[in-house]
Every structure is written in structure tokens, then in C-alpha cells.
Amino acid sequence: MLEEVFGDKADKELLEKALTHPSYTKEKGDLESLDNYERLEFFGDSVLKLYTSKLLYEIYPNYPEGKLSKIRSILVSDYTLHKIALEIGLDKIMIFGKAEEKQGGRHRESNLACSLEAVLGAYFLSAKGVYVEQFINKYILPFAKDIDEHFEKYNAKDVLQQYTQGVDKTLPEYKTLSITGPAHKPVFEIEVAWHGETLAVCKGATKKEAQQECAYEACKKLGAVTDKVK
């Protein structure tokens, strides 16, 4: 599956580590195991930021450092990486411990984001940096363009909080209304309210995603968004 996305084979041992969640090695009793994705995630995080920075530097030659940093922070966030990991089917091939699997870990945002970073690290260490760059261009670039045009959609919780605090130093309140669907694929219904008034109700595959969508709808209702990165 990964070969279809990245190209030629990478080091098999590295890829297996990149796809192995710490819960699996801990269940085997390897509490300090190096055979899960943690070390590769550490390295892959830097690889991701390097190539993403290069991409942004090239496609936005007139943007100052501040704008580039704002776009990059969202591009390399768990929110974005989770979406890309699902798109390439990473959730289907990861290796989990039984308890984490049962608790829905295969669809947890942070798990997929960490594994994707580890996979990027594995390919880079396999001397296949060209495939990493191709991957970034294919899967990350579309998000970069959308973030540039609709920045506050991705940063809506912060925007909403800044707006409400600017009005009267209060904060919006988020409430989980329901969690439906199977354990491995839940749907969260979230409400955001301010001063007891419901501003928006939205659904998402993760609580964070639903909250972000709610915040954006609330910002639009309050006239607090302008979108384009400043």
C-alpha cells in the first residue's frame, strides 16, 4: 500500500517500526522498546518540517516568515496529518496492541499523525528523500493553498476565543451532545455556546474536528473571520 503512494521499497525494518504503535511493544513487555514508531516519529517530524518549509518557501516567494510559519503550523498539525493518513490508508496497516485497538486507537488522530511522521522518517533514512518530497507536494500542497485562502477555518478555535475575550474577557463553551457510530469510527456532535446562546452545532470524526468546525461556523455568525492569512 505504501509503495503505491511513495514509490520503490524502503527499508522493511524501518517501515515496520514506523507502523507499530507503542501499545504493541508494551504489551509484549518491551517498555523501553525501540521497535515502535516513537524514535522515527521524532526524526520524521523534522523531515516533514524541512520539506514543508521548502515547499512553502518556493510557492510563496513574497510571503514573510510570519505568514509562512502560520501556514506551516497547520500543515504539520495532527489535524492535517490525520486526514492525509486516512487518505492513504495508513489506518488499515498500522500495528496496535489489543487494548489500544479495542479502544479505537486505529482511528485516533494523534496515532495516525505520529505514524505518518514516522513513515516519512523511514523513507528519508532509506535514502529515498525524493519520494518524501513528491509525497509532500502531492498530499500537503493542496492543504497549503486552502489554508492560505481560508486560514481562519483551520484556526477557528483561537479566532473565536480571541473574539469573545476581546468583547468581554469571557470564553466560548464546547459541549459534546452525542457520540454515535461504531467504536472504531465514532461521530462526535459538538455544540459551541457563548453566554448561554448556541452559536453552532457540528459533527466530526474526532472531537477536535467537530469543535473546529463549530468554532468556524460561530466565527462566521459573529462576523469574526476574514480568512486570508495576514
PDB file of C-alpha atoms in Angstrom:
ATOM      1  CA  MET A   1       0.000   0.000   0.000  1.00  0.00           C
ATOM      2  CA  LEU A   2       2.763   2.461   0.899  1.00  0.00           C
ATOM      3  CA  GLU A   3       4.675   1.537  -2.259  1.00  0.00           C
ATOM      4  CA  GLU A   4       1.705   2.781  -4.289  1.00  0.00           C
ATOM      5  CA  VAL A   5       1.957   6.131  -2.508  1.00  0.00           C
ATOM      6  CA  PHE A   6       5.730   6.598  -2.200  1.00  0.00           C
ATOM      7  CA  GLY A   7       7.280   4.532  -4.965  1.00  0.00           C
ATOM      8  CA  ASP A   8      10.095   1.979  -4.611  1.00  0.00           C
ATOM      9  CA  LYS A   9      10.533  -0.079  -1.466  1.00  0.00           C
ATOM     10  CA  ALA A  10      12.016   1.464   1.643  1.00  0.00           C
ATOM     11  CA  ASP A  11      13.899  -0.419   4.354  1.00  0.00           C
ATOM     12  CA  LYS A  12      11.431  -3.073   5.536  1.00  0.00           C
ATOM     13  CA  GLU A  13      12.551  -2.997   9.170  1.00  0.00           C
ATOM     14  CA  LEU A  14      12.240   0.787   9.371  1.00  0.00           C
ATOM     15  CA  LEU A  15       8.772   0.749   7.826  1.00  0.00           C
ATOM     16  CA  GLU A  16       7.591  -1.911  10.258  1.00  0.00           C
ATOM     17  CA  LYS A  17       8.744   0.243  13.163  1.00  0.00           C
ATOM     18  CA  ALA A  18       7.043   3.289  11.622  1.00  0.00           C
ATOM     19  CA  LEU A  19       3.736   1.423  11.574  1.00  0.00           C
ATOM     20  CA  THR A  20       3.999  -0.046  15.079  1.00  0.00           C
ATOM     21  CA  HIS A  21       2.195   1.754  17.893  1.00  0.00           C
ATOM     22  CA  PRO A  22       3.918   1.741  21.332  1.00  0.00           C
ATOM     23  CA  SER A  23       0.946  -0.190  22.775  1.00  0.00           C
ATOM     24  CA  TYR A  24       2.028  -3.242  20.771  1.00  0.00           C
ATOM     25  CA  THR A  25       5.580  -3.351  22.099  1.00  0.00           C
ATOM     26  CA  LYS A  26       4.434  -2.566  25.645  1.00  0.00           C
ATOM     27  CA  GLU A  27       2.016  -5.493  25.602  1.00  0.00           C
ATOM     28  CA  LYS A  28       4.995  -7.659  24.729  1.00  0.00           C
ATOM     29  CA  GLY A  29       6.750  -6.353  27.851  1.00  0.00           C
ATOM     30  CA  ASP A  30       9.213  -4.141  25.976  1.00  0.00           C
ATOM     31  CA  LEU A  31       8.589  -0.963  27.990  1.00  0.00           C
ATOM     32  CA  GLU A  32      11.658   0.763  26.566  1.00  0.00           C
ATOM     33  CA  SER A  33      11.379  -0.849  23.152  1.00  0.00           C
ATOM     34  CA  LEU A  34      12.969   0.793  20.126  1.00  0.00           C
ATOM     35  CA  ASP A  35      10.783  -1.299  17.833  1.00  0.00           C
ATOM     36  CA  ASN A  36       7.849   1.096  17.655  1.00  0.00           C
ATOM     37  CA  TYR A  37       7.364   4.403  15.854  1.00  0.00           C
ATOM     38  CA  GLU A  38       8.474   6.794  18.606  1.00  0.00           C
ATOM     39  CA  ARG A  39      12.101   7.359  17.537  1.00  0.00           C
ATOM     40  CA  LEU A  40      11.199   7.557  13.852  1.00  0.00           C
ATOM     41  CA  GLU A  41       8.393   9.979  14.679  1.00  0.00           C
ATOM     42  CA  PHE A  42      10.953  12.220  16.393  1.00  0.00           C
ATOM     43  CA  PHE A  43      13.085  12.204  13.250  1.00  0.00           C
ATOM     44  CA  GLY A  44      10.199  12.292  10.792  1.00  0.00           C
ATOM     45  CA  ASP A  45       8.798  15.409  12.425  1.00  0.00           C
ATOM     46  CA  SER A  46      11.954  17.269  11.382  1.00  0.00           C
ATOM     47  CA  VAL A  47      11.863  15.766   7.886  1.00  0.00           C
ATOM     48  CA  LEU A  48       8.257  16.872   7.475  1.00  0.00           C
ATOM     49  CA  LYS A  49       9.022  20.419   8.614  1.00  0.00           C
ATOM     50  CA  LEU A  50      12.084  20.624   6.367  1.00  0.00           C
ATOM     51  CA  TYR A  51      10.314  19.625   3.162  1.00  0.00           C
ATOM     52  CA  THR A  52       7.167  21.569   4.040  1.00  0.00           C
ATOM     53  CA  SER A  53       9.262  24.672   4.674  1.00  0.00           C
ATOM     54  CA  LYS A  54      10.990  24.191   1.317  1.00  0.00           C
ATOM     55  CA  LEU A  55       7.629  23.831  -0.427  1.00  0.00           C
ATOM     56  CA  LEU A  56       6.215  26.980   1.167  1.00  0.00           C
ATOM     57  CA  TYR A  57       9.393  28.948   0.523  1.00  0.00           C
ATOM     58  CA  GLU A  58       9.152  28.103  -3.181  1.00  0.00           C
ATOM     59  CA  ILE A  59       5.422  28.592  -3.828  1.00  0.00           C
ATOM     60  CA  TYR A  60       5.062  31.791  -1.788  1.00  0.00           C
ATOM     61  CA  PRO A  61       8.187  33.812  -2.708  1.00  0.00           C
ATOM     62  CA  ASN A  62       6.665  37.078  -1.499  1.00  0.00           C
ATOM     63  CA  TYR A  63       5.410  35.890   1.894  1.00  0.00           C
ATOM     64  CA  PRO A  64       7.319  36.985   5.015  1.00  0.00           C
ATOM     65  CA  GLU A  65       8.436  34.473   7.647  1.00  0.00           C
ATOM     66  CA  GLY A  66       5.387  35.115   9.830  1.00  0.00           C
ATOM     67  CA  LYS A  67       2.885  34.085   7.154  1.00  0.00           C
ATOM     68  CA  LEU A  68       4.893  31.018   6.191  1.00  0.00           C
ATOM     69  CA  SER A  69       5.119  29.923   9.830  1.00  0.00           C
ATOM     70  CA  LYS A  70       1.355  30.238  10.325  1.00  0.00           C
ATOM     71  CA  ILE A  71       0.599  28.095   7.278  1.00  0.00           C
ATOM     72  CA  ARG A  72       3.265  25.529   8.180  1.00  0.00           C
ATOM     73  CA  SER A  73       1.985  25.159  11.753  1.00  0.00           C
ATOM     74  CA  ILE A  74      -1.360  23.930  10.411  1.00  0.00           C
ATOM     75  CA  LEU A  75       0.161  21.806   7.643  1.00  0.00           C
ATOM     76  CA  VAL A  76       2.217  19.786  10.133  1.00  0.00           C
ATOM     77  CA  SER A  77      -0.524  19.607  12.791  1.00  0.00           C
ATOM     78  CA  ASP A  78      -2.161  16.352  13.876  1.00  0.00           C
ATOM     79  CA  TYR A  79      -5.400  17.646  12.349  1.00  0.00           C
ATOM     80  CA  THR A  80      -3.942  17.781   8.834  1.00  0.00           C
ATOM     81  CA  LEU A  81      -1.713  14.705   9.117  1.00  0.00           C
ATOM     82  CA  HIS A  82      -4.645  12.619  10.365  1.00  0.00           C
ATOM     83  CA  LYS A  83      -6.655  13.494   7.250  1.00  0.00           C
ATOM     84  CA  ILE A  84      -3.759  12.590   4.965  1.00  0.00           C
ATOM     85  CA  ALA A  85      -3.071   9.342   6.845  1.00  0.00           C
ATOM     86  CA  LEU A  86      -6.682   8.284   6.307  1.00  0.00           C
ATOM     87  CA  GLU A  87      -6.494   9.255   2.636  1.00  0.00           C
ATOM     88  CA  ILE A  88      -3.541   6.929   2.011  1.00  0.00           C
ATOM     89  CA  GLY A  89      -4.977   4.110   4.137  1.00  0.00           C
ATOM     90  CA  LEU A  90      -2.418   4.204   6.943  1.00  0.00           C
ATOM     91  CA  ASP A  91      -5.118   3.264   9.465  1.00  0.00           C
ATOM     92  CA  LYS A  92      -5.547  -0.102   7.743  1.00  0.00           C
ATOM     93  CA  ILE A  93      -1.931  -1.247   8.078  1.00  0.00           C
ATOM     94  CA  MET A  94      -0.825   0.067  11.476  1.00  0.00           C
ATOM     95  CA  ILE A  95       0.033  -2.434  14.227  1.00  0.00           C
ATOM     96  CA  PHE A  96      -1.594  -1.950  17.645  1.00  0.00           C
ATOM     97  CA  GLY A  97      -1.753  -3.668  20.996  1.00  0.00           C
ATOM     98  CA  LYS A  98      -5.070  -5.378  21.729  1.00  0.00           C
ATOM     99  CA  ALA A  99      -6.210  -2.819  24.312  1.00  0.00           C
ATOM    100  CA  GLU A 100      -5.444   0.196  22.131  1.00  0.00           C
ATOM    101  CA  GLU A 101      -7.135  -1.485  19.188  1.00  0.00           C
ATOM    102  CA  LYS A 102     -10.253  -2.149  21.244  1.00  0.00           C
ATOM    103  CA  GLN A 103     -10.366   1.480  22.408  1.00  0.00           C
ATOM    104  CA  GLY A 104     -10.435   2.788  18.852  1.00  0.00           C
ATOM    105  CA  GLY A 105      -6.749   3.618  18.605  1.00  0.00           C
ATOM    106  CA  ARG A 106      -6.673   2.772  14.904  1.00  0.00           C
ATOM    107  CA  HIS A 107      -8.734   5.892  14.237  1.00  0.00           C
ATOM    108  CA  ARG A 108      -7.244   8.182  16.888  1.00  0.00           C
ATOM    109  CA  GLU A 109      -5.951  11.400  15.361  1.00  0.00           C
ATOM    110  CA  SER A 110      -2.653  11.516  17.251  1.00  0.00           C
ATOM    111  CA  ASN A 111      -1.807   7.871  16.484  1.00  0.00           C
ATOM    112  CA  LEU A 112      -2.180   8.278  12.741  1.00  0.00           C
ATOM    113  CA  ALA A 113      -0.346  11.601  12.708  1.00  0.00           C
ATOM    114  CA  CYS A 114       2.605  10.151  14.630  1.00  0.00           C
ATOM    115  CA  SER A 115       2.817   7.102  12.391  1.00  0.00           C
ATOM    116  CA  LEU A 116       2.741   9.227   9.244  1.00  0.00           C
ATOM    117  CA  GLU A 117       5.657  11.297  10.552  1.00  0.00           C
ATOM    118  CA  ALA A 118       7.499   8.073  11.318  1.00  0.00           C
ATOM    119  CA  VAL A 119       6.851   6.758   7.809  1.00  0.00           C
ATOM    120  CA  LEU A 120       8.316   9.942   6.323  1.00  0.00           C
ATOM    121  CA  GLY A 121      11.348   9.464   8.539  1.00  0.00           C
ATOM    122  CA  ALA A 122      11.685   5.848   7.438  1.00  0.00           C
ATOM    123  CA  TYR A 123      11.669   6.744   3.760  1.00  0.00           C
ATOM    124  CA  PHE A 124      14.181   9.533   4.265  1.00  0.00           C
ATOM    125  CA  LEU A 125      16.554   7.205   6.130  1.00  0.00           C
ATOM    126  CA  SER A 126      16.135   4.665   3.329  1.00  0.00           C
ATOM    127  CA  ALA A 127      17.823   7.250   1.062  1.00  0.00           C
ATOM    128  CA  LYS A 128      14.528   7.956  -0.683  1.00  0.00           C
ATOM    129  CA  GLY A 129      14.138  11.612   0.151  1.00  0.00           C
ATOM    130  CA  VAL A 130      12.895  12.216  -3.388  1.00  0.00           C
ATOM    131  CA  TYR A 131       9.754  10.234  -2.565  1.00  0.00           C
ATOM    132  CA  VAL A 132       9.236  12.236   0.594  1.00  0.00           C
ATOM    133  CA  GLU A 133       9.352  15.454  -1.425  1.00  0.00           C
ATOM    134  CA  GLN A 134       6.949  14.020  -4.001  1.00  0.00           C
ATOM    135  CA  PHE A 135       4.588  12.993  -1.209  1.00  0.00           C
ATOM    136  CA  ILE A 136       4.687  16.445   0.366  1.00  0.00           C
ATOM    137  CA  ASN A 137       3.914  18.055  -2.986  1.00  0.00           C
ATOM    138  CA  LYS A 138       1.046  15.698  -3.772  1.00  0.00           C
ATOM    139  CA  TYR A 139      -0.685  15.488  -0.410  1.00  0.00           C
ATOM    140  CA  ILE A 140       0.378  18.585   1.527  1.00  0.00           C
ATOM    141  CA  LEU A 141       0.332  21.223  -1.215  1.00  0.00           C
ATOM    142  CA  PRO A 142      -3.472  21.183  -1.686  1.00  0.00           C
ATOM    143  CA  PHE A 143      -3.891  21.877   2.033  1.00  0.00           C
ATOM    144  CA  ALA A 144      -1.384  24.743   1.828  1.00  0.00           C
ATOM    145  CA  LYS A 145      -3.401  26.507  -0.838  1.00  0.00           C
ATOM    146  CA  ASP A 146      -6.654  26.052   1.061  1.00  0.00           C
ATOM    147  CA  ILE A 147      -5.091  27.224   4.324  1.00  0.00           C
ATOM    148  CA  ASP A 148      -3.750  30.316   2.593  1.00  0.00           C
ATOM    149  CA  GLU A 149      -7.220  31.195   1.300  1.00  0.00           C
ATOM    150  CA  HIS A 150      -9.199  30.133   4.373  1.00  0.00           C
ATOM    151  CA  PHE A 151      -6.716  30.383   7.226  1.00  0.00           C
ATOM    152  CA  GLU A 152      -9.227  31.068   9.972  1.00  0.00           C
ATOM    153  CA  LYS A 153     -11.197  27.944   9.074  1.00  0.00           C
ATOM    154  CA  TYR A 154      -8.228  25.935  10.327  1.00  0.00           C
ATOM    155  CA  ASN A 155      -7.501  28.270  13.239  1.00  0.00           C
ATOM    156  CA  ALA A 156     -11.112  28.927  14.195  1.00  0.00           C
ATOM    157  CA  LYS A 157     -10.933  27.959  17.892  1.00  0.00           C
ATOM    158  CA  ASP A 158      -8.203  30.518  18.535  1.00  0.00           C
ATOM    159  CA  VAL A 159     -10.002  33.148  16.459  1.00  0.00           C
ATOM    160  CA  LEU A 160     -13.272  32.606  18.334  1.00  0.00           C
ATOM    161  CA  GLN A 161     -11.532  32.748  21.712  1.00  0.00           C
ATOM    162  CA  GLN A 162      -9.728  35.960  20.789  1.00  0.00           C
ATOM    163  CA  TYR A 163     -13.033  37.460  19.628  1.00  0.00           C
ATOM    164  CA  THR A 164     -15.017  36.625  22.779  1.00  0.00           C
ATOM    165  CA  GLN A 165     -12.187  37.690  25.083  1.00  0.00           C
ATOM    166  CA  GLY A 166     -11.896  40.922  23.153  1.00  0.00           C
ATOM    167  CA  VAL A 167     -15.582  41.643  23.751  1.00  0.00           C
ATOM    168  CA  ASP A 168     -15.872  40.908  27.475  1.00  0.00           C
ATOM    169  CA  LYS A 169     -12.971  38.633  28.517  1.00  0.00           C
ATOM    170  CA  THR A 170     -15.207  35.521  28.502  1.00  0.00           C
ATOM    171  CA  LEU A 171     -14.680  32.208  26.709  1.00  0.00           C
ATOM    172  CA  PRO A 172     -16.905  30.128  24.429  1.00  0.00           C
ATOM    173  CA  GLU A 173     -18.052  26.779  25.830  1.00  0.00           C
ATOM    174  CA  TYR A 174     -17.946  23.489  23.937  1.00  0.00           C
ATOM    175  CA  LYS A 175     -20.250  20.617  24.829  1.00  0.00           C
ATOM    176  CA  THR A 176     -20.368  17.079  23.455  1.00  0.00           C
ATOM    177  CA  LEU A 177     -24.004  16.393  22.577  1.00  0.00           C
ATOM    178  CA  SER A 178     -23.589  12.834  21.350  1.00  0.00           C
ATOM    179  CA  ILE A 179     -21.142  10.191  20.167  1.00  0.00           C
ATOM    180  CA  THR A 180     -22.656   7.840  17.622  1.00  0.00           C
ATOM    181  CA  GLY A 181     -21.412   5.146  15.262  1.00  0.00           C
ATOM    182  CA  PRO A 182     -19.208   2.114  15.987  1.00  0.00           C
ATOM    183  CA  ALA A 183     -16.288   2.363  18.413  1.00  0.00           C
ATOM    184  CA  HIS A 184     -13.769   2.195  15.581  1.00  0.00           C
ATOM    185  CA  LYS A 185     -15.456   5.013  13.654  1.00  0.00           C
ATOM    186  CA  PRO A 186     -17.268   7.390  16.023  1.00  0.00           C
ATOM    187  CA  VAL A 187     -19.105  10.565  15.032  1.00  0.00           C
ATOM    188  CA  PHE A 188     -18.936  13.435  17.529  1.00  0.00           C
ATOM    189  CA  GLU A 189     -21.709  16.021  17.688  1.00  0.00           C
ATOM    190  CA  ILE A 190     -20.461  19.194  19.364  1.00  0.00           C
ATOM    191  CA  GLU A 191     -22.165  22.418  20.403  1.00  0.00           C
ATOM    192  CA  VAL A 192     -20.432  25.741  20.974  1.00  0.00           C
ATOM    193  CA  ALA A 193     -22.185  28.383  23.055  1.00  0.00           C
ATOM    194  CA  TRP A 194     -21.404  31.849  24.349  1.00  0.00           C
ATOM    195  CA  HIS A 195     -23.308  33.485  27.206  1.00  0.00           C
ATOM    196  CA  GLY A 196     -25.719  30.557  27.092  1.00  0.00           C
ATOM    197  CA  GLU A 197     -26.565  31.064  23.409  1.00  0.00           C
ATOM    198  CA  THR A 198     -25.852  28.226  20.990  1.00  0.00           C
ATOM    199  CA  LEU A 199     -23.730  29.551  18.147  1.00  0.00           C
ATOM    200  CA  ALA A 200     -23.285  26.315  16.194  1.00  0.00           C
ATOM    201  CA  VAL A 201     -23.745  22.537  16.296  1.00  0.00           C
ATOM    202  CA  CYS A 202     -21.451  20.409  14.110  1.00  0.00           C
ATOM    203  CA  LYS A 203     -20.314  16.828  13.632  1.00  0.00           C
ATOM    204  CA  GLY A 204     -16.859  15.382  13.022  1.00  0.00           C
ATOM    205  CA  ALA A 205     -14.815  12.188  13.004  1.00  0.00           C
ATOM    206  CA  THR A 206     -12.926  13.471  16.060  1.00  0.00           C
ATOM    207  CA  LYS A 207     -13.916  15.776  18.890  1.00  0.00           C
ATOM    208  CA  LYS A 208     -11.247  18.263  17.814  1.00  0.00           C
ATOM    209  CA  GLU A 209     -12.504  18.286  14.226  1.00  0.00           C
ATOM    210  CA  ALA A 210     -16.105  18.889  15.315  1.00  0.00           C
ATOM    211  CA  GLN A 211     -15.021  21.655  17.694  1.00  0.00           C
ATOM    212  CA  GLN A 212     -13.009  23.340  14.967  1.00  0.00           C
ATOM    213  CA  GLU A 213     -15.956  23.218  12.584  1.00  0.00           C
ATOM    214  CA  CYS A 214     -18.254  24.591  15.291  1.00  0.00           C
ATOM    215  CA  ALA A 215     -15.838  27.407  16.032  1.00  0.00           C
ATOM    216  CA  TYR A 216     -15.623  28.356  12.365  1.00  0.00           C
ATOM    217  CA  GLU A 217     -19.404  28.439  11.985  1.00  0.00           C
ATOM    218  CA  ALA A 218     -19.608  30.538  15.161  1.00  0.00           C
ATOM    219  CA  CYS A 219     -16.964  32.932  13.843  1.00  0.00           C
ATOM    220  CA  LYS A 220     -18.915  33.386  10.620  1.00  0.00           C
ATOM    221  CA  LYS A 221     -22.095  34.039  12.579  1.00  0.00           C
ATOM    222  CA  LEU A 222     -20.336  36.666  14.712  1.00  0.00           C
ATOM    223  CA  GLY A 223     -18.518  38.215  11.776  1.00  0.00           C
ATOM    224  CA  ALA A 224     -15.163  37.377  13.304  1.00  0.00           C
ATOM    225  CA  VAL A 225     -13.451  35.852  10.252  1.00  0.00           C
ATOM    226  CA  THR A 226     -11.750  37.342   7.231  1.00  0.00           C
ATOM    227  CA  ASP A 227      -9.889  34.163   6.181  1.00  0.00           C
ATOM    228  CA  LYS A 228      -6.762  35.140   4.215  1.00  0.00           C
ATOM    229  CA  VAL A 229      -3.530  34.797   6.220  1.00  0.00           C
ATOM    230  CA  LYS A 230      -2.280  38.148   7.483  1.00  0.00           C
TER     231      LYS A 230
END
